[in-house]
JSON list of C-alpha atoms in Angstrom, two decimals:
[
{"chain": "A", "resi": 28, "resn": "UNK", "atom": "CA", "xyz": [103.77, 72.48, 49.38]},
{"chain": "A", "resi": 29, "resn": "UNK", "atom": "CA", "xyz": [107.92, 73.20, 50.53]},
{"chain": "A", "resi": 30, "resn": "UNK", "atom": "CA", "xyz": [109.89, 69.78, 51.23]},
{"chain": "A", "resi": 31, "resn": "UNK", "atom": "CA", "xyz": [109.33, 69.45, 54.38]},
{"chain": "A", "resi": 32, "resn": "UNK", "atom": "CA", "xyz": [105.63, 69.83, 54.34]},
{"chain": "A", "resi": 33, "resn": "UNK", "atom": "CA", "xyz": [105.74, 67.40, 52.24]},
{"chain": "A", "resi": 34, "resn": "UNK", "atom": "CA", "xyz": [107.87, 65.05, 53.38]},
{"chain": "A", "resi": 35, "resn": "UNK", "atom": "CA", "xyz": [105.39, 65.24, 57.08]},
{"chain": "A", "resi": 36, "resn": "UNK", "atom": "CA", "xyz": [102.22, 64.58, 54.81]},
{"chain": "A", "resi": 37, "resn": "UNK", "atom": "CA", "xyz": [103.85, 61.42, 53.44]},
{"chain": "A", "resi": 38, "resn": "UNK", "atom": "CA", "xyz": [105.62, 60.23, 56.45]},
{"chain": "A", "resi": 39, "resn": "UNK", "atom": "CA", "xyz": [101.63, 60.72, 58.76]},
{"chain": "A", "resi": 40, "resn": "UNK", "atom": "CA", "xyz": [99.79, 59.37, 55.86]},
{"chain": "A", "resi": 41, "resn": "UNK", "atom": "CA", "xyz": [102.09, 56.22, 55.53]},
{"chain": "A", "resi": 42, "resn": "UNK", "atom": "CA", "xyz": [103.01, 56.82, 52.22]},
{"chain": "A", "resi": 43, "resn": "UNK", "atom": "CA", "xyz": [106.45, 57.45, 52.24]},
{"chain": "A", "resi": 44, "resn": "UNK", "atom": "CA", "xyz": [106.88, 53.42, 54.41]},
{"chain": "A", "resi": 45, "resn": "UNK", "atom": "CA", "xyz": [104.97, 52.33, 51.04]},
{"chain": "A", "resi": 46, "resn": "UNK", "atom": "CA", "xyz": [107.20, 54.19, 48.65]},
{"chain": "A", "resi": 47, "resn": "UNK", "atom": "CA", "xyz": [110.69, 53.96, 50.62]},
{"chain": "A", "resi": 48, "resn": "UNK", "atom": "CA", "xyz": [109.91, 49.78, 50.80]},
{"chain": "A", "resi": 49, "resn": "UNK", "atom": "CA", "xyz": [108.95, 49.40, 46.26]},
{"chain": "A", "resi": 50, "resn": "UNK", "atom": "CA", "xyz": [112.00, 51.54, 45.35]},
{"chain": "A", "resi": 51, "resn": "UNK", "atom": "CA", "xyz": [114.53, 50.73, 48.56]},
{"chain": "A", "resi": 52, "resn": "UNK", "atom": "CA", "xyz": [115.46, 46.74, 47.34]},
{"chain": "A", "resi": 53, "resn": "UNK", "atom": "CA", "xyz": [119.29, 47.23, 47.55]},
{"chain": "A", "resi": 54, "resn": "UNK", "atom": "CA", "xyz": [120.28, 46.26, 50.54]},
{"chain": "A", "resi": 55, "resn": "UNK", "atom": "CA", "xyz": [121.67, 50.04, 51.51]},
{"chain": "A", "resi": 56, "resn": "UNK", "atom": "CA", "xyz": [120.76, 52.91, 53.19]},
{"chain": "A", "resi": 57, "resn": "UNK", "atom": "CA", "xyz": [119.68, 54.69, 50.24]},
{"chain": "A", "resi": 58, "resn": "UNK", "atom": "CA", "xyz": [118.24, 58.56, 51.39]},
{"chain": "A", "resi": 59, "resn": "UNK", "atom": "CA", "xyz": [114.49, 56.72, 51.26]},
{"chain": "A", "resi": 60, "resn": "UNK", "atom": "CA", "xyz": [114.67, 54.65, 53.95]},
{"chain": "A", "resi": 61, "resn": "UNK", "atom": "CA", "xyz": [117.97, 57.58, 55.55]},
{"chain": "A", "resi": 62, "resn": "UNK", "atom": "CA", "xyz": [114.77, 59.52, 56.02]},
{"chain": "A", "resi": 63, "resn": "UNK", "atom": "CA", "xyz": [111.87, 57.99, 56.44]},
{"chain": "A", "resi": 64, "resn": "UNK", "atom": "CA", "xyz": [114.04, 55.70, 59.96]},
{"chain": "A", "resi": 65, "resn": "UNK", "atom": "CA", "xyz": [115.22, 59.55, 60.94]},
{"chain": "A", "resi": 66, "resn": "UNK", "atom": "CA", "xyz": [111.53, 60.57, 60.82]},
{"chain": "A", "resi": 67, "resn": "UNK", "atom": "CA", "xyz": [110.16, 57.68, 62.80]},
{"chain": "A", "resi": 68, "resn": "UNK", "atom": "CA", "xyz": [112.83, 57.84, 65.25]},
{"chain": "A", "resi": 69, "resn": "UNK", "atom": "CA", "xyz": [111.71, 61.67, 65.51]},
{"chain": "A", "resi": 70, "resn": "UNK", "atom": "CA", "xyz": [108.49, 60.99, 65.65]},
{"chain": "A", "resi": 71, "resn": "UNK", "atom": "CA", "xyz": [108.48, 57.91, 67.85]},
{"chain": "A", "resi": 72, "resn": "UNK", "atom": "CA", "xyz": [110.06, 60.45, 70.45]},
{"chain": "A", "resi": 73, "resn": "UNK", "atom": "CA", "xyz": [107.11, 63.50, 70.08]},
{"chain": "A", "resi": 74, "resn": "UNK", "atom": "CA", "xyz": [104.09, 63.31, 73.12]},
{"chain": "A", "resi": 75, "resn": "UNK", "atom": "CA", "xyz": [100.66, 62.42, 71.43]},
{"chain": "A", "resi": 76, "resn": "UNK", "atom": "CA", "xyz": [99.83, 66.35, 71.71]},
{"chain": "A", "resi": 77, "resn": "UNK", "atom": "CA", "xyz": [103.11, 67.46, 69.89]},
{"chain": "A", "resi": 78, "resn": "UNK", "atom": "CA", "xyz": [102.21, 64.69, 66.85]},
{"chain": "A", "resi": 79, "resn": "UNK", "atom": "CA", "xyz": [98.19, 66.57, 67.57]},
{"chain": "A", "resi": 80, "resn": "UNK", "atom": "CA", "xyz": [99.59, 69.61, 66.83]},
{"chain": "A", "resi": 81, "resn": "UNK", "atom": "CA", "xyz": [101.92, 68.70, 63.59]},
{"chain": "A", "resi": 82, "resn": "UNK", "atom": "CA", "xyz": [98.73, 67.28, 61.93]},
{"chain": "A", "resi": 83, "resn": "UNK", "atom": "CA", "xyz": [96.37, 69.67, 62.21]},
{"chain": "A", "resi": 84, "resn": "UNK", "atom": "CA", "xyz": [99.50, 71.88, 60.99]},
{"chain": "A", "resi": 85, "resn": "UNK", "atom": "CA", "xyz": [100.60, 69.72, 58.06]},
{"chain": "A", "resi": 86, "resn": "UNK", "atom": "CA", "xyz": [97.41, 67.12, 57.70]},
{"chain": "A", "resi": 87, "resn": "UNK", "atom": "CA", "xyz": [94.70, 69.55, 58.04]},
{"chain": "A", "resi": 88, "resn": "UNK", "atom": "CA", "xyz": [96.61, 72.66, 56.70]},
{"chain": "A", "resi": 89, "resn": "UNK", "atom": "CA", "xyz": [94.75, 74.88, 59.37]},
{"chain": "A", "resi": 90, "resn": "UNK", "atom": "CA", "xyz": [96.36, 78.33, 59.70]},
{"chain": "A", "resi": 91, "resn": "UNK", "atom": "CA", "xyz": [98.11, 78.80, 63.65]},
{"chain": "A", "resi": 92, "resn": "UNK", "atom": "CA", "xyz": [95.61, 80.51, 65.33]},
{"chain": "A", "resi": 93, "resn": "UNK", "atom": "CA", "xyz": [93.03, 77.64, 64.00]},
{"chain": "A", "resi": 94, "resn": "UNK", "atom": "CA", "xyz": [94.84, 75.16, 66.01]},
{"chain": "A", "resi": 95, "resn": "UNK", "atom": "CA", "xyz": [94.84, 77.84, 68.84]},
{"chain": "A", "resi": 96, "resn": "UNK", "atom": "CA", "xyz": [91.41, 78.59, 68.43]},
{"chain": "A", "resi": 97, "resn": "UNK", "atom": "CA", "xyz": [90.14, 74.92, 68.35]},
{"chain": "A", "resi": 98, "resn": "UNK", "atom": "CA", "xyz": [92.99, 73.32, 70.34]},
{"chain": "A", "resi": 99, "resn": "UNK", "atom": "CA", "xyz": [92.25, 75.51, 73.58]},
{"chain": "A", "resi": 100, "resn": "UNK", "atom": "CA", "xyz": [96.28, 77.33, 73.39]},
{"chain": "A", "resi": 101, "resn": "UNK", "atom": "CA", "xyz": [97.98, 79.95, 72.44]},
{"chain": "A", "resi": 102, "resn": "UNK", "atom": "CA", "xyz": [99.91, 80.63, 68.71]},
{"chain": "A", "resi": 103, "resn": "UNK", "atom": "CA", "xyz": [103.46, 81.02, 70.96]},
{"chain": "A", "resi": 104, "resn": "UNK", "atom": "CA", "xyz": [102.76, 77.44, 72.50]},
{"chain": "A", "resi": 105, "resn": "UNK", "atom": "CA", "xyz": [102.01, 76.15, 69.21]},
{"chain": "A", "resi": 106, "resn": "UNK", "atom": "CA", "xyz": [105.34, 77.00, 67.65]},
{"chain": "A", "resi": 107, "resn": "UNK", "atom": "CA", "xyz": [106.90, 75.61, 70.00]},
{"chain": "A", "resi": 108, "resn": "UNK", "atom": "CA", "xyz": [106.22, 72.60, 70.17]},
{"chain": "A", "resi": 109, "resn": "UNK", "atom": "CA", "xyz": [105.74, 72.06, 66.60]},
{"chain": "A", "resi": 110, "resn": "UNK", "atom": "CA", "xyz": [109.29, 73.56, 65.75]},
{"chain": "A", "resi": 111, "resn": "UNK", "atom": "CA", "xyz": [111.90, 71.94, 66.60]},
{"chain": "A", "resi": 112, "resn": "UNK", "atom": "CA", "xyz": [110.06, 69.02, 65.29]},
{"chain": "A", "resi": 113, "resn": "UNK", "atom": "CA", "xyz": [110.30, 71.12, 62.00]},
{"chain": "A", "resi": 114, "resn": "UNK", "atom": "CA", "xyz": [113.48, 72.17, 62.15]},
{"chain": "A", "resi": 115, "resn": "UNK", "atom": "CA", "xyz": [114.88, 68.37, 63.02]},
{"chain": "A", "resi": 116, "resn": "UNK", "atom": "CA", "xyz": [112.69, 67.61, 60.01]},
{"chain": "A", "resi": 117, "resn": "UNK", "atom": "CA", "xyz": [114.71, 69.98, 57.69]},
{"chain": "A", "resi": 118, "resn": "UNK", "atom": "CA", "xyz": [117.96, 69.05, 58.86]},
{"chain": "A", "resi": 119, "resn": "UNK", "atom": "CA", "xyz": [116.62, 65.12, 58.10]},
{"chain": "A", "resi": 120, "resn": "UNK", "atom": "CA", "xyz": [116.23, 66.72, 54.61]},
{"chain": "A", "resi": 121, "resn": "UNK", "atom": "CA", "xyz": [119.14, 67.89, 54.53]},
{"chain": "A", "resi": 122, "resn": "UNK", "atom": "CA", "xyz": [121.55, 65.08, 55.52]},
{"chain": "A", "resi": 123, "resn": "UNK", "atom": "CA", "xyz": [120.06, 62.70, 52.99]},
{"chain": "A", "resi": 124, "resn": "UNK", "atom": "CA", "xyz": [120.23, 65.32, 49.67]},
{"chain": "A", "resi": 125, "resn": "UNK", "atom": "CA", "xyz": [123.92, 65.52, 51.59]},
{"chain": "A", "resi": 126, "resn": "UNK", "atom": "CA", "xyz": [124.17, 61.55, 51.70]},
{"chain": "A", "resi": 127, "resn": "UNK", "atom": "CA", "xyz": [123.06, 61.13, 48.02]}
]
């Protein structure tokens, strides 16, 4: 599991928030809090359909082909709806790492 997949899974399960709340009691923005806040903003901006595609890909670990069959859309459509969000998650992680 790569770093992006891990962070998406932690976020979507609510684990990221509970861990961040436990370790982040300094009153200052930690890298973990930064990631949580930025991912919350990102996922709040996505449509329910886009979140569902990301959930199928990263939580259920379905292939693009399996998702396409299930949702009756093309793999290209899936990529068009999920890749921008995944790129943003990569950038969020990069920014948090640089701040640390």
